[in-house]
């Protein structure tokens, strides 16, 4: 018996000894050979894990006699490593994976909702930093996503930063865009102005687009999807880079960055500066801008991590607007009539200029092994606007603006004071200014109740104050500009002062140069504002929660969010406010208000409550196969610009919360050679407001549809094949059926939002325009050797309809395909391969395909009409860009 006890004790001591066993190893980059700091090392099926240090080394205490380690690193293919004993596992090399985000999320891991953070599958595509750096060239960051299903990008012909990206046929105001977990869609209208984010190409560490419901835990309603921009943070190791890009149409860009690395005391800093300028592809599309990025990190211990980041991209770019096909055919596909000459020097009527600094402070707190709190406090300050005309424009015989004639016209004006719509013709260039201050907080608490059950809860708080007004950008020889103040009576009907026997006006005598840097800290006198002046306050508060249960072969989740949105509008111009009136007629002293005029400028306050719920489950019968199904319902508040009627203080009775029901299902297959995903979706969207714009004969109008219902359904396929080492094929296809249902109230307004017409229109069965409902693509990348690689992408678009809002019979554009190609030469410099010289050359639209990328009218062909590729030439729109090229020389150290 004693021997039995001794044997049992020996076994027990052996087991106890092994429970203190240690596994060690080093995780490296299988392509470049360097260490991978921050790689995740987990024992499969448990919560036991650790991360590699700065040299890629790890040490892990294990409690079982055998098992499997799962080694993962964002941007690399995960690897399973079995173990049967303690000790060293040696060097574990991970291979790069172009489909995953490259670069570690150093801060904000609980805020940045990447698909890898949730076990339940979704329709997702990722763009790593390597692809961004190599393929972006002179394009907007949106163009990095064109090789993914159900994504369509148009508007490049408008100028630098003027692209428009749609996901599953939904406009940008219905796709959630996040910067390190921070919402960045416009608070007023939900739109994205990519010129404000021209520096994203330089600071993005990766981009992930989650189509449809997505995995975001925030109190947001991502109808089309969610796009996560993950920026660089303070880098762990010392190093830097410098590069220069040259491209067609005199484009040049230079950029440099440096990382101090994290010191022994936990401090580190990363900085980046860049400058770009170019003539633009079309006439009169000049642009110039800079990007700055400063990130300071501090890790006092393993429990807390802080990172402060500030970035901005001040820029200006001259714009091209949609115009008739016939005008392009007559004047060339690069025709832009928004500019002209004065004394032989270039002048433009349409210039966008903006500076939007963004700052955020991230705090990650590892409370315990099972609890974590991640918080980001952020702010942005937008300053800038866009120029246009007021008064009597004169054009040359070939359609350009005749500034010589305009100066001559203005020289004839009595007393040098121009009057809008006055008896003496006059003209100025005005700036429509958009200033805002935006502050917010997002915080997420995560608790692991067990190895399988995780709970998240958090808050999303935002407050926004915007200012909108016009000032004079250029008097063109005038001494001042007078604008009749349009007052509104108590019923919010437009009533000029003249109808009351008085004549009051604003008189602007100061001009403000349209400059991004110059307007960053400039103040504007209320007395110098003209045409309109109004502000708004928008405040938002939301709470969200998520519960997820996950095992090796099954997972399920539930999410819920509740939010309240507060709106108020302040009108300083259309209502009787004595501080504005700096001029009077002989009939009035300017001190008496006409009867019936409301002296107040504050609108009624509007509060809207919204909510969303979504859930799903997945099943993985084997390591290669996965199935999932998700469902979500959103009750979303309308945007601010849809609440107030015709840009007055009147509440629009036609707006109400939008209702969205989303259903998704999918299947995924993955192996070392081949992987593929199939996604099905159906999204019903009711009680929405949609707006489209159009320019006809230099008159800009907006068409708004209230009470619109859309039904979007479709199937998406993407795949990747690696037949041999160094050769990769990627492909995608998406087929959608996006239609309007029922009828809606259609309202047409001018550029000043004056109502031109209102009527109820039947649009049942009409096709949703603005994005191709059928698209597909095929890409190939081949690494010839360690120094040379080539790649090419082909895309096809069909079932593209005119972007005219809700309409019964929509116009289908001709189908088209595009081919892009690139070549990369990389020369390592140094034994550790940490230094490298890279040359990258791109050519987009290699075959110089001529195609219509967007139409904003739907004029069908009638007998005798002139046509282009079967389309009536009276239609307004854009042609896509022809062949373009760029070459980049980059040095990493």
Short mmCIF file of N, CA and C in Angstrom, two decimals, residues 4 51 167 285 287 311 320-321 385 390 430 443 550 559 657 667 677 707 780:
data_model
loop_
_atom_site.label_atom_id
_atom_site.label_comp_id
_atom_site.label_asym_id
_atom_site.label_seq_id
_atom_site.Cartn_x
_atom_site.Cartn_y
_atom_site.Cartn_z
N UNK A 4 1.96 2.11 -3.36
CA UNK A 4 0.88 2.72 -4.15
C UNK A 4 0.79 4.20 -3.84
N UNK A 51 1.58 37.76 -24.97
CA UNK A 51 2.00 38.47 -26.17
C UNK A 51 3.52 38.47 -26.24
N UNK A 167 -21.92 51.58 -50.60
CA UNK A 167 -21.80 50.19 -50.19
C UNK A 167 -23.17 49.54 -50.28
N UNK A 285 -8.60 71.97 -62.16
CA UNK A 285 -8.72 71.09 -60.99
C UNK A 285 -7.47 71.13 -60.13
N UNK A 287 -4.89 71.59 -57.10
CA UNK A 287 -5.03 71.29 -55.68
C UNK A 287 -3.70 71.30 -54.98
N UNK A 311 -3.93 64.96 -35.73
CA UNK A 311 -3.64 64.91 -37.16
C UNK A 311 -4.57 65.85 -37.90
N UNK A 320 -14.67 70.60 -60.39
CA UNK A 320 -15.41 70.43 -61.64
C UNK A 320 -16.78 69.89 -61.30
N UNK A 321 -17.84 70.43 -61.93
CA UNK A 321 -19.19 69.97 -61.66
C UNK A 321 -19.72 69.15 -62.83
N UNK A 385 -14.61 76.08 -46.34
CA UNK A 385 -15.85 76.16 -47.10
C UNK A 385 -15.58 75.99 -48.59
N UNK A 390 -22.08 85.00 -56.89
CA UNK A 390 -23.28 85.78 -56.62
C UNK A 390 -23.33 86.90 -57.64
N UNK A 430 -18.19 84.44 -53.78
CA UNK A 430 -18.49 84.31 -52.36
C UNK A 430 -17.94 82.99 -51.84
N UNK A 443 -16.53 54.94 -24.66
CA UNK A 443 -15.90 54.10 -23.65
C UNK A 443 -16.56 52.73 -23.67
N UNK A 550 -19.04 31.93 -27.17
CA UNK A 550 -18.26 31.34 -28.25
C UNK A 550 -17.50 30.10 -27.77
N UNK A 559 -26.57 42.23 -29.56
CA UNK A 559 -26.19 43.62 -29.33
C UNK A 559 -27.44 44.48 -29.23
N UNK A 657 -38.47 58.97 -37.62
CA UNK A 657 -37.40 57.99 -37.51
C UNK A 657 -37.45 56.98 -38.65
N UNK A 667 -21.56 31.74 -45.90
CA UNK A 667 -20.75 30.53 -45.78
C UNK A 667 -19.32 30.88 -46.14
N UNK A 677 -15.77 33.13 -49.71
CA UNK A 677 -16.92 33.51 -48.88
C UNK A 677 -18.11 33.81 -49.77
N UNK A 707 -40.16 60.16 -46.98
CA UNK A 707 -40.95 58.96 -46.82
C UNK A 707 -40.54 57.86 -47.77
N UNK A 780 -4.50 39.62 -59.74
CA UNK A 780 -3.40 38.68 -59.68
C UNK A 780 -2.16 39.40 -59.17
#
